[in-house]
Amino acid sequence: FGPAPRFEGFVAEADGALVGYALIVPAYETGWGKPGAYLTDLHVTADARGRGIGRALVAAATAGVRRNGGGYL
């Protein structure tokens, strides 16, 4: 959080309740010579699984990385 965050979080809600989250940590891959991020946490509550929420969280995290000039997740 703040002007130089060390991680970024994404949440999923359904009917006003939190049903999932993803956390990414900025990184730099020397093999590729590019900035990107590592997906460190991905969770979807048991009752919300099978509805594409995890896939949507990964897509949102990927879009966040690309928006910040990153080349991989």
Short mmCIF file of C-alpha atoms in Angstrom, two decimals:
data_model
loop_
_atom_site.label_atom_id
_atom_site.label_comp_id
_atom_site.label_asym_id
_atom_site.label_seq_id
_atom_site.Cartn_x
_atom_site.Cartn_y
_atom_site.Cartn_z
CA PHE A 1 0.00 0.00 0.00
CA GLY A 2 1.11 3.61 -0.39
CA PRO A 3 3.15 5.33 -3.09
CA ALA A 4 5.47 2.33 -3.67
CA PRO A 5 3.40 -0.79 -2.93
CA ARG A 6 5.25 -4.08 -2.42
CA PHE A 7 2.28 -6.14 -3.59
CA GLU A 8 -1.05 -5.73 -5.32
CA GLY A 9 -4.33 -7.39 -4.40
CA PHE A 10 -7.46 -8.25 -6.35
CA VAL A 11 -10.76 -9.34 -4.83
CA ALA A 12 -13.88 -11.04 -6.13
CA GLU A 13 -17.32 -10.40 -4.68
CA ALA A 14 -20.66 -12.11 -5.21
CA ASP A 15 -23.88 -10.80 -3.71
CA GLY A 16 -21.91 -8.34 -1.57
CA ALA A 17 -19.67 -11.02 -0.04
CA LEU A 18 -15.95 -11.57 -0.57
CA VAL A 19 -15.56 -14.88 -2.40
CA GLY A 20 -11.95 -14.77 -3.57
CA TYR A 21 -8.68 -12.92 -3.75
CA ALA A 22 -5.35 -12.91 -5.57
CA LEU A 23 -2.08 -11.29 -4.47
CA ILE A 24 0.84 -10.52 -6.76
CA VAL A 25 4.36 -9.38 -5.94
CA PRO A 26 6.40 -7.33 -8.43
CA ALA A 27 9.49 -9.12 -9.71
CA TYR A 28 12.17 -8.94 -12.37
CA GLU A 29 13.08 -11.99 -14.45
CA THR A 30 16.75 -11.82 -15.44
CA GLY A 31 16.32 -14.64 -17.96
CA TRP A 32 13.74 -12.66 -19.88
CA GLY A 33 15.08 -9.22 -19.02
CA LYS A 34 11.59 -8.02 -18.12
CA PRO A 35 9.66 -6.85 -15.10
CA GLY A 36 6.59 -8.81 -14.15
CA ALA A 37 5.01 -10.31 -11.06
CA TYR A 38 4.63 -13.54 -9.16
CA LEU A 39 1.17 -14.75 -8.17
CA THR A 40 1.71 -15.56 -4.49
CA ASP A 41 -1.84 -16.21 -3.32
CA LEU A 42 -5.03 -17.27 -5.05
CA HIS A 43 -8.09 -18.34 -3.08
CA VAL A 44 -11.75 -18.85 -3.90
CA THR A 45 -14.18 -19.89 -1.17
CA ALA A 46 -15.44 -23.46 -1.45
CA ASP A 47 -19.04 -22.46 -2.16
CA ALA A 48 -17.97 -20.13 -5.00
CA ARG A 49 -15.70 -22.58 -6.83
CA GLY A 50 -16.56 -23.81 -10.31
CA ARG A 51 -17.94 -20.45 -11.43
CA GLY A 52 -14.82 -19.05 -13.12
CA ILE A 53 -13.89 -16.75 -10.26
CA GLY A 54 -10.31 -18.01 -10.02
CA ARG A 55 -9.88 -17.59 -13.77
CA ALA A 56 -11.26 -14.04 -13.55
CA LEU A 57 -8.88 -13.19 -10.69
CA VAL A 58 -5.88 -14.44 -12.68
CA ALA A 59 -7.07 -12.43 -15.70
CA ALA A 60 -7.38 -9.30 -13.55
CA ALA A 61 -3.92 -9.86 -12.08
CA THR A 62 -2.46 -10.36 -15.56
CA ALA A 63 -4.11 -7.15 -16.78
CA GLY A 64 -2.67 -5.32 -13.75
CA VAL A 65 0.83 -6.54 -14.55
CA ARG A 66 0.51 -5.50 -18.19
CA ARG A 67 -0.93 -2.12 -17.20
CA ASN A 68 2.24 -1.51 -15.19
CA GLY A 69 4.54 -2.50 -18.06
CA GLY A 70 5.17 -6.07 -16.91
CA GLY A 71 5.72 -8.95 -19.26
CA TYR A 72 4.79 -12.02 -17.22
CA LEU A 73 2.77 -13.34 -14.31
#
